[in-house]
């Protein structure tokens, strides 16, 4: 007899799970129903800054697979349909058709929760004014583009200097805007240590972006027609024709909470290694709505990244489809760029290491992306943390120009393999003058870290 799988959320985690389950189980064994409250499936939110900035010419390029393509693979996909309740005991979900408002129940044998994350939207006066935009979904991206097309003024304020704020600054610069970034922290990119964030600030200022640290936004000020005209902080007022919010996200787990499912410290769903929700044999969860194990600190964290969401979905789909797969955890790798500046991190920052009770040494080195004599070597700074005494690599941050960002993957692999910085120095990495100096910058940092570990004993 056929079982029914119900999936809530039709983006990275949800559709990876549905597609993988469908690859492994035919329609006679498994009926798959997916509910999505929005109008798109399998879209790349990661591409929104490049679409807004004009690098990607059209929205549809960001859609990896449409609803009709999924339907052609025997997945019953219902757009503009929101799940409003999970009845765990009754194994059913209550759904609302957002077009007609009609509500009904759908039973399930297996349930996947892939509801993603919700952007933080502070309750400030004027926050809903015309011209204030988030960038979480394709609809948000389209609304922002419509505003940019219709607005004559060219002053933009970005609230939040995390990677989304930083990427959106580039998009707005590319569209000819004067950009001011306001952030509560002292330095941009709080996913880095402040000394590395300071390098990002210097480089962004060099690109003509004004960055105001320690800025607590108090109000969005509007003109007589209700359109944004400025963003106010305790210290001053920043004129704005458009405002972009990039303040971070929280797991979208209101449904799960109401259903009594287990949530962690960050309100993310708690799962086992197979992505099955703790204590619930027939419910899985993945993507931005779950907490993940940080393999370096051993703690649970909420890290909203597409790279994790896709993997979670694959693993969930394999397990539901009759296979076996597990997700061991993450080391916290992320890379982003603003114009020609590349910013990358993996593992622990100093404050994470401190919070985990680890003693550590840090080193910072300057190097280049190519041999110094080869044309156009691009500078980069690499910071590395290693555990005191053992020399285990704890984290790496890189800020630099072309060729800097993806070098962090060397450190990500070393972290995953729990290598010491001494072991890293022996890594057999590729070398030729157009690609790196004879000692790759990451290995130069590892060598310096070995000395620091030996000195500190
Ligand atoms: C601007 C931007 C840039 C980014 N850049 C990167 C990047 O460079 N690299 C990277 O790794 N990650 C990046 N990300 C993060 C990445 O997009 C997310 O981590 C990823 O989309 C998470 O996938 P998900 O399936 O868990 O959640 P989502 O993509 O949020 O999908 C969840 C879906 O569930 C639906 N839903 C929620 N509740 C319900 C309900 N009750 N009923 C029905 N449907 C529901 C939502 O409408 C949504 O479509 C970026 C995100 C943004 C916004």
Coordinates of C-alpha atoms and ligand atoms in Angstrom, one line a residue:
X1 CA 0.0 0.0 0.0
X2 CA 1.3 3.5 -0.9
X3 CA 2.4 5.8 1.9
X4 CA 1.9 9.6 1.8
X5 CA 4.8 12.0 2.4
X6 CA 3.8 15.6 3.2
X7 CA 6.5 18.3 2.8
X8 CA 6.1 21.8 4.2
X9 CA 8.1 24.3 2.3
X10 CA 9.2 24.0 -1.4
X11 CA 12.7 25.5 -1.5
X12 CA 16.2 24.1 -0.9
X13 CA 15.6 21.6 1.9
X14 CA 12.0 20.7 1.1
X15 CA 12.4 20.1 -2.6
X16 CA 15.8 18.3 -2.2
X17 CA 14.0 16.0 0.2
X18 CA 11.0 15.4 -2.1
X19 CA 13.1 14.9 -5.2
X20 CA 15.5 12.5 -3.5
X21 CA 12.6 10.5 -2.0
X22 CA 11.0 10.4 -5.4
X23 CA 14.3 9.1 -7.0
X24 CA 14.4 6.3 -4.5
X25 CA 10.7 5.4 -4.3
X26 CA 8.2 5.2 -7.2
X27 CA 4.7 6.8 -7.1
X28 CA 3.1 3.5 -6.2
X29 CA 5.1 3.2 -3.0
X30 CA 5.2 6.8 -2.1
X31 CA 2.7 9.6 -2.8
X32 CA 4.5 13.0 -2.3
X33 CA 2.5 16.2 -1.5
X34 CA 4.3 19.5 -1.0
X35 CA 2.7 22.7 0.4
X36 CA 4.3 26.0 -0.3
X37 CA 2.8 29.3 0.7
X38 CA 4.8 31.3 -1.8
X39 CA 4.6 31.2 -5.6
X40 CA 8.0 29.6 -6.4
X41 CA 9.9 26.4 -5.9
X42 CA 13.6 25.5 -5.7
X43 CA 14.8 29.1 -6.1
X44 CA 18.2 30.5 -5.2
X45 CA 17.8 33.3 -2.6
X46 CA 21.6 33.4 -2.7
X47 CA 21.3 34.9 -6.2
X48 CA 19.0 37.8 -5.2
X49 CA 21.9 40.3 -4.7
X50 CA 23.3 39.5 -8.1
X51 CA 19.8 39.8 -9.8
X52 CA 19.1 43.1 -8.0
X53 CA 22.6 44.4 -9.0
X54 CA 21.9 43.5 -12.6
X55 CA 24.6 40.8 -13.0
X56 CA 21.9 38.1 -13.4
X57 CA 19.5 39.6 -16.0
X58 CA 16.2 37.9 -15.0
X59 CA 14.4 36.3 -12.0
X60 CA 13.8 33.0 -13.7
X61 CA 17.5 32.3 -13.9
X62 CA 17.4 31.8 -10.1
X63 CA 14.7 29.1 -10.3
X64 CA 16.5 25.7 -10.5
X65 CA 13.3 23.7 -11.0
X66 CA 9.7 25.0 -11.5
X67 CA 6.6 23.7 -9.9
X68 CA 5.6 22.1 -13.2
X69 CA 8.9 20.4 -13.6
X70 CA 8.4 18.9 -10.1
X71 CA 4.9 17.9 -11.0
X72 CA 6.2 16.1 -14.1
X73 CA 8.2 13.9 -11.6
X74 CA 5.1 12.8 -9.7
X75 CA 5.4 15.4 -6.9
X76 CA 2.0 16.9 -6.1
X77 CA 3.1 20.5 -5.6
X78 CA 0.5 23.0 -4.2
X79 CA 1.6 26.6 -4.4
X80 CA 0.0 29.5 -2.4
X81 CA -1.0 26.9 0.1
X82 CA 0.0 27.4 3.7
X83 CA 0.2 24.8 6.4
X84 CA -1.4 26.4 9.5
X85 CA -1.3 23.5 11.9
X86 CA 0.4 20.2 12.5
X87 CA -1.7 17.6 14.4
X88 CA 1.1 15.2 15.5
X89 CA -1.2 12.7 17.2
X90 CA -3.6 12.6 14.3
X91 CA -0.8 12.5 11.6
X92 CA -2.3 15.3 9.6
X93 CA -1.8 19.0 8.7
X94 CA -4.3 21.7 8.3
X95 CA -3.8 23.8 5.1
X96 CA -5.2 27.1 3.9
X97 CA -5.5 27.8 0.2
X98 CA -4.3 31.4 0.2
X99 CA -6.3 32.2 -3.0
X100 CA -9.8 31.1 -1.8
X101 CA -9.2 31.0 2.0
X102 CA -10.6 27.5 2.1
X103 CA -9.1 25.2 4.8
X104 CA -8.8 21.4 4.9
X105 CA -6.9 18.6 6.5
X106 CA -4.4 16.3 4.7
X107 CA -3.2 13.1 6.4
X108 CA 0.5 11.9 6.3
X109 CA 2.5 8.8 7.0
X110 CA 5.7 10.8 6.9
X111 CA 6.2 14.5 7.4
X112 CA 9.1 16.8 6.4
X113 CA 9.3 20.3 7.9
X114 CA 11.4 22.6 5.7
X115 CA 9.9 26.0 6.6
X116 CA 13.2 27.9 6.5
X117 CA 13.9 31.0 8.4
X118 CA 12.1 34.3 9.0
X119 CA 14.0 37.6 8.6
X120 CA 14.2 39.7 11.7
X121 CA 12.1 42.9 11.3
X122 CA 12.4 45.1 14.3
X123 CA 9.2 46.9 15.4
X124 CA 10.4 50.4 14.6
X125 CA 8.2 53.4 13.7
X126 CA 8.1 53.5 9.8
X127 CA 9.3 50.0 9.3
X128 CA 6.4 49.3 6.9
X129 CA 6.9 52.5 4.9
X130 CA 7.1 52.4 1.1
X131 CA 10.7 52.0 0.0
X132 CA 11.7 49.7 2.9
X133 CA 12.6 46.2 1.7
X134 CA 13.7 42.8 2.9
X135 CA 15.5 40.4 0.5
X136 CA 14.4 36.9 1.7
X137 CA 12.3 35.7 -1.2
X138 CA 12.1 36.3 -5.0
X139 CA 9.0 38.3 -4.4
X140 CA 11.0 40.6 -2.1
X141 CA 13.7 40.9 -4.7
X142 CA 11.2 41.9 -7.4
X143 CA 9.6 44.4 -5.1
X144 CA 13.0 46.0 -4.4
X145 CA 13.8 46.1 -8.1
X146 CA 10.5 47.8 -8.8
X147 CA 11.2 50.4 -6.2
X148 CA 14.7 51.0 -7.6
X149 CA 13.3 51.4 -11.1
X150 CA 10.7 53.8 -10.0
X151 CA 12.9 55.9 -7.6
X152 CA 14.6 59.0 -8.9
X153 CA 16.8 59.6 -5.8
X154 CA 20.0 57.6 -5.6
X155 CA 20.6 57.3 -1.8
X156 CA 20.4 53.9 -0.2
X157 CA 20.7 52.8 3.4
X158 CA 21.4 49.2 4.2
X159 CA 20.6 48.2 7.8
X160 CA 22.8 45.4 8.9
X161 CA 26.4 44.6 7.8
X162 CA 26.2 40.9 7.8
X163 CA 26.9 39.1 4.5
X164 CA 23.5 39.8 3.1
X165 CA 23.9 43.6 3.9
X166 CA 27.4 43.5 2.4
X167 CA 26.2 41.8 -0.8
X168 CA 23.3 44.1 -1.1
X169 CA 25.7 47.1 -0.8
X170 CA 27.5 45.8 -3.9
X171 CA 24.2 45.4 -5.7
X172 CA 23.2 49.0 -4.9
X173 CA 26.6 50.4 -5.9
X174 CA 26.3 48.5 -9.2
X175 CA 23.0 50.3 -9.7
X176 CA 24.7 53.7 -9.2
X177 CA 23.5 54.3 -5.6
X178 CA 25.3 56.1 -2.8
X179 CA 25.3 53.5 -0.1
X180 CA 25.4 53.9 3.7
X181 CA 25.5 50.7 5.8
X182 CA 24.3 51.0 9.4
X183 CA 25.2 48.3 11.9
X184 CA 24.9 47.8 15.6
X185 CA 28.4 46.2 15.8
X186 CA 31.6 48.2 15.7
X187 CA 32.8 46.4 12.6
X188 CA 31.0 44.9 9.6
X189 CA 30.7 41.1 9.2
X190 CA 30.2 40.0 12.8
X191 CA 30.8 36.4 11.6
X192 CA 34.5 37.5 11.6
X193 CA 36.6 38.7 14.5
X194 CA 36.6 42.5 14.8
X195 CA 40.2 42.8 13.6
X196 CA 39.3 41.1 10.4
X197 CA 36.0 43.0 10.2
X198 CA 38.0 46.2 10.3
X199 CA 39.8 45.1 7.0
X200 CA 36.3 44.7 5.4
X201 CA 35.4 48.2 6.7
X202 CA 38.5 49.8 5.2
X203 CA 38.0 48.0 1.9
X204 CA 34.3 49.0 1.7
X205 CA 35.1 52.6 2.5
X206 CA 37.6 52.4 -0.4
X207 CA 34.7 51.4 -2.6
X208 CA 32.8 54.5 -1.6
X209 CA 30.5 52.8 0.8
X210 CA 29.9 54.7 4.1
X211 CA 29.8 52.3 7.1
X212 CA 28.5 53.5 10.4
X213 CA 29.2 51.1 13.3
X214 CA 27.6 51.2 16.7
X215 CA 24.4 52.5 15.0
X216 CA 21.1 51.6 16.7
X217 CA 18.3 52.4 14.3
X218 CA 15.5 54.1 16.1
X219 CA 13.1 55.1 13.4
X220 CA 12.4 55.1 9.6
X221 CA 11.3 58.6 8.7
X222 CA 8.8 59.2 6.0
X223 CA 7.6 62.1 3.8
X224 CA 4.0 63.3 3.6
X225 CA 3.1 60.5 1.1
X226 CA 4.4 57.8 3.5
X227 CA 7.6 57.1 1.5
X228 CA 10.9 56.6 3.3
X229 CA 13.1 59.7 3.4
X230 CA 15.6 58.9 6.1
X231 CA 16.8 56.4 8.7
X232 CA 17.3 57.7 12.2
X233 CA 19.8 56.5 14.8
X234 CA 20.5 57.8 18.3
X235 CA 23.4 59.7 16.8
X236 CA 21.9 61.2 13.6
X237 CA 19.8 60.9 10.5
X238 CA 20.8 59.3 7.2
X239 CA 18.8 60.4 4.1
X240 CA 17.5 57.5 2.1
X241 CA 15.4 57.0 -1.1
X242 CA 15.4 53.2 -0.4
X243 CA 16.2 51.1 2.6
X244 CA 17.3 47.5 2.6
X245 CA 17.0 45.3 5.7
X246 CA 19.6 42.6 6.3
X247 CA 19.5 42.1 10.0
X248 CA 19.6 38.4 10.2
X249 CA 17.1 35.5 10.4
X250 CA 15.5 33.2 13.0
X251 CA 14.2 29.6 12.4
X252 CA 10.6 29.6 11.1
X253 CA 9.3 27.2 13.7
X254 CA 6.0 28.7 14.9
X255 CA 4.1 25.7 13.5
X256 CA 6.5 23.2 15.1
X257 CA 6.4 25.0 18.5
X258 CA 2.6 25.0 18.5
X259 CA 2.7 21.2 17.7
X260 CA 4.9 20.6 20.7
X261 CA 8.0 19.5 18.7
X262 CA 11.4 19.9 20.4
X263 CA 13.2 23.2 19.8
X264 CA 16.6 24.2 20.9
X265 CA 18.2 27.4 22.4
X266 CA 17.9 29.2 19.1
X267 CA 14.3 28.1 18.5
X268 CA 15.5 25.7 15.8
X269 CA 14.1 22.1 15.5
X270 CA 16.2 19.4 17.1
X271 CA 17.0 16.4 15.0
X272 CA 19.2 13.3 15.2
X273 CA 21.9 12.5 12.7
X274 CA 19.4 11.2 10.1
X275 CA 17.5 14.6 10.4
X276 CA 14.6 12.9 12.2
X277 CA 13.0 15.2 14.8
X278 CA 13.9 14.0 18.3
X279 CA 11.2 11.7 19.7
X280 CA 9.2 11.5 16.4
X281 CA 9.7 8.4 14.2
X282 CA 7.8 9.8 11.2
X283 CA 8.8 13.5 11.2
X284 CA 12.0 14.9 9.7
X285 CA 13.3 18.5 9.5
X286 CA 16.1 20.3 7.6
X287 CA 17.4 23.6 6.3
X288 CA 17.2 26.9 8.0
X289 CA 14.5 25.7 10.5
X290 CA 16.9 23.3 12.4
X291 CA 19.8 23.7 14.7
X292 CA 23.0 21.9 13.6
X293 CA 26.0 20.4 15.5
X294 CA 29.1 22.6 15.3
X295 CA 31.8 19.9 14.9
X296 CA 34.5 22.2 16.2
X297 CA 32.9 23.5 19.4
X298 CA 30.6 20.5 20.0
X299 CA 27.7 22.9 20.5
X300 CA 24.4 23.3 18.6
X301 CA 24.0 26.4 16.5
X302 CA 21.6 28.0 14.1
X303 CA 23.4 28.7 10.8
X304 CA 21.1 29.6 7.9
X305 CA 22.9 28.6 4.7
X306 CA 21.8 27.0 1.5
X307 CA 24.7 24.7 1.4
X308 CA 23.4 23.0 4.6
X309 CA 19.7 23.0 3.5
X310 CA 20.4 21.2 0.2
X311 CA 22.4 18.5 2.1
X312 CA 19.8 18.1 4.8
X313 CA 17.1 17.6 2.1
X314 CA 19.1 14.9 0.3
X315 CA 19.7 13.0 3.5
X316 CA 16.0 13.3 4.6
X317 CA 14.9 12.1 1.1
X318 CA 17.3 9.2 1.1
X319 CA 16.1 8.0 4.6
X320 CA 12.4 8.4 3.6
X321 CA 13.0 6.7 0.3
X322 CA 14.3 3.5 2.0
X323 CA 18.1 4.3 2.1
X324 CA 20.3 5.4 4.9
X325 CA 22.2 8.7 5.2
X326 CA 23.4 11.0 8.0
X327 CA 24.4 14.6 8.5
X328 CA 27.4 14.7 10.9
X329 CA 27.4 18.5 11.4
X330 CA 29.1 21.6 10.2
X331 CA 32.3 23.6 10.7
X332 CA 30.7 26.9 9.9
X333 CA 32.1 27.8 6.5
X334 CA 30.9 30.8 4.6
X335 CA 32.2 33.0 1.8
X336 CA 30.9 36.3 0.4
X337 CA 32.0 39.3 -1.6
X338 CA 31.5 43.0 -2.0
X339 CA 32.7 44.3 -5.3
X340 CA 36.3 42.8 -5.7
X341 CA 36.7 42.1 -1.9
X342 CA 36.3 38.5 -0.9
X343 CA 35.5 37.6 2.7
X344 CA 35.6 34.0 4.1
X345 CA 35.4 32.2 7.4
X346 CA 35.3 28.7 8.8
X347 CA 35.4 27.3 12.3
X348 CA 35.5 29.4 15.5
X349 CA 36.0 33.1 16.0
X350 CA 37.9 34.1 19.1
X351 CA 34.7 34.7 21.0
X352 CA 33.4 31.2 20.0
X353 CA 36.5 29.5 21.2
X354 CA 36.4 31.5 24.4
X355 CA 32.7 30.6 25.0
X356 CA 33.5 26.9 24.3
X357 CA 36.2 27.0 27.1
X358 CA 39.0 26.5 24.6
X359 CA 42.5 28.0 25.1
X360 CA 43.9 29.1 21.8
X361 CA 46.6 31.0 19.9
X362 CA 46.0 33.3 17.0
X363 CA 48.2 34.4 14.1
X364 CA 47.6 36.7 11.2
X365 CA 49.6 36.9 8.0
X366 CA 49.7 38.9 4.8
X367 CA 50.3 37.2 1.5
X368 CA 49.2 37.3 -2.1
X369 CA 47.0 35.2 -4.4
X370 CA 49.9 34.6 -6.9
X371 CA 53.7 34.5 -6.9
X372 CA 54.9 38.1 -6.2
X373 CA 56.7 38.3 -9.6
X374 CA 53.6 37.2 -11.6
X375 CA 51.4 40.0 -12.9
X376 CA 48.7 41.3 -10.6
X377 CA 49.2 39.4 -7.4
X378 CA 46.2 40.2 -5.2
X379 CA 46.8 40.8 -1.5
X380 CA 45.1 38.8 1.2
X381 CA 45.1 38.6 5.0
X382 CA 44.7 35.2 6.7
X383 CA 43.9 34.8 10.4
X384 CA 44.1 31.4 12.0
X385 CA 43.2 30.1 15.5
X386 CA 44.7 26.9 16.9
X387 CA 44.2 25.2 20.2
X388 CA 46.9 25.8 22.7
X389 CA 49.1 22.7 23.4
X390 CA 47.3 20.3 21.0
X391 CA 47.7 22.6 18.0
X392 CA 44.3 21.5 16.6
X393 CA 43.0 24.0 14.0
X394 CA 40.0 25.9 15.4
X395 CA 39.2 28.5 12.8
X396 CA 40.4 30.5 9.8
X397 CA 39.3 33.9 8.4
X398 CA 40.4 35.4 5.1
X399 CA 39.9 38.8 3.7
X400 CA 41.4 39.7 0.3
X401 CA 41.0 40.2 -3.4
X402 CA 40.5 37.7 -6.2
X403 CA 41.5 34.2 -5.2
X404 CA 41.2 34.8 -1.5
X405 CA 37.7 33.6 -0.6
X406 CA 37.6 30.0 -1.7
X407 CA 41.0 29.3 -0.1
X408 CA 39.0 28.9 3.1
X409 CA 37.9 25.5 1.9
X410 CA 41.4 24.2 2.6
X411 CA 40.9 25.1 6.2
X412 CA 37.3 23.7 6.2
X413 CA 38.6 20.3 5.1
X414 CA 41.3 20.5 7.7
X415 CA 38.8 21.3 10.4
X416 CA 36.5 18.5 9.4
X417 CA 39.5 16.1 9.6
X418 CA 40.4 17.6 13.0
X419 CA 43.9 18.3 11.7
X420 CA 46.5 20.1 13.7
X421 CA 48.2 23.2 12.2
X422 CA 51.4 21.2 12.0
X423 CA 49.6 18.5 9.9
X424 CA 48.3 21.3 7.7
X425 CA 51.7 22.5 6.8
X426 CA 52.4 19.2 5.0
X427 CA 49.2 19.4 2.8
X428 CA 50.1 18.7 -0.8
X429 CA 48.4 21.7 -2.4
X430 CA 48.8 22.6 -6.0
X431 CA 51.2 25.3 -6.9
X432 CA 52.2 27.3 -10.0
X433 CA 53.0 31.1 -10.0
X434 CA 49.6 32.2 -11.6
X435 CA 47.7 30.4 -8.7
X436 CA 49.7 31.0 -5.5
X437 CA 53.1 31.7 -4.0
X438 CA 55.1 28.5 -3.5
X439 CA 53.8 28.5 0.1
X440 CA 50.0 29.0 -0.2
X441 CA 48.8 31.8 2.1
X442 CA 46.8 29.3 4.2
X443 CA 49.9 27.2 4.7
X444 CA 51.9 30.3 5.6
X445 CA 49.4 31.0 8.4
X446 CA 49.5 27.3 9.5
X447 CA 53.3 27.5 9.8
X448 CA 53.1 30.6 11.8
X449 CA 50.4 29.0 14.0
X450 CA 52.8 26.0 14.6
X451 CA 55.4 28.4 16.0
X452 CA 52.8 30.2 18.2
X453 CA 51.6 26.8 19.6
X454 CA 55.1 25.7 20.3
X455 CA 56.0 29.1 21.9
X456 CA 52.9 29.0 24.2
X457 CA 53.5 25.3 25.1
Ligands
LIG1 C1 19.8 37.4 0.0 C2 20.2 36.0 0.4 C3 21.5 35.6 0.0 C4 21.9 34.3 0.4 N1 23.2 33.9 0.0 C5 23.6 32.7 0.4 C6 24.9 32.2 0.0 O1 25.6 32.9 -0.7 N2 25.3 31.0 0.4 C7 24.5 30.2 1.2 O2 24.9 29.0 1.5 N3 23.2 30.6 1.6 C8 22.8 31.8 1.2 N4 21.6 32.3 1.6 C9 20.8 31.4 2.5 C10 20.0 30.4 1.8 O3 19.2 31.0 0.8 C11 19.1 29.6 2.7 O4 19.9 29.1 3.7 C12 18.2 28.5 2.1 O5 17.4 29.1 1.2 C13 17.5 27.7 3.1 O6 16.7 26.8 2.5 P1 15.4 26.2 3.2 O7 14.7 25.3 2.3 O8 15.8 25.7 4.6 O9 14.5 27.5 3.5 P2 13.8 28.6 2.6 O10 14.6 28.8 1.4 O11 13.5 29.8 3.4 O12 12.5 27.9 2.1 C14 11.4 27.6 3.0 C15 10.1 27.6 2.3 O13 9.1 27.2 3.1 C16 7.9 28.0 2.9 N5 7.1 28.0 4.1 C17 7.4 28.4 5.3 N6 6.4 28.2 6.2 C18 5.4 27.6 5.4 C19 4.1 27.1 5.7 N7 3.6 27.2 7.0 N8 3.4 26.5 4.8 C20 3.9 26.4 3.5 N9 5.1 26.9 3.1 C21 5.8 27.4 4.1 C22 8.5 29.4 2.5 O14 7.6 30.1 1.8 C23 9.8 29.0 1.8 O15 9.6 29.0 0.4 C24 21.1 33.5 1.2 C25 19.8 34.0 1.6 C26 19.4 35.2 1.2 C27 18.0 35.7 1.7

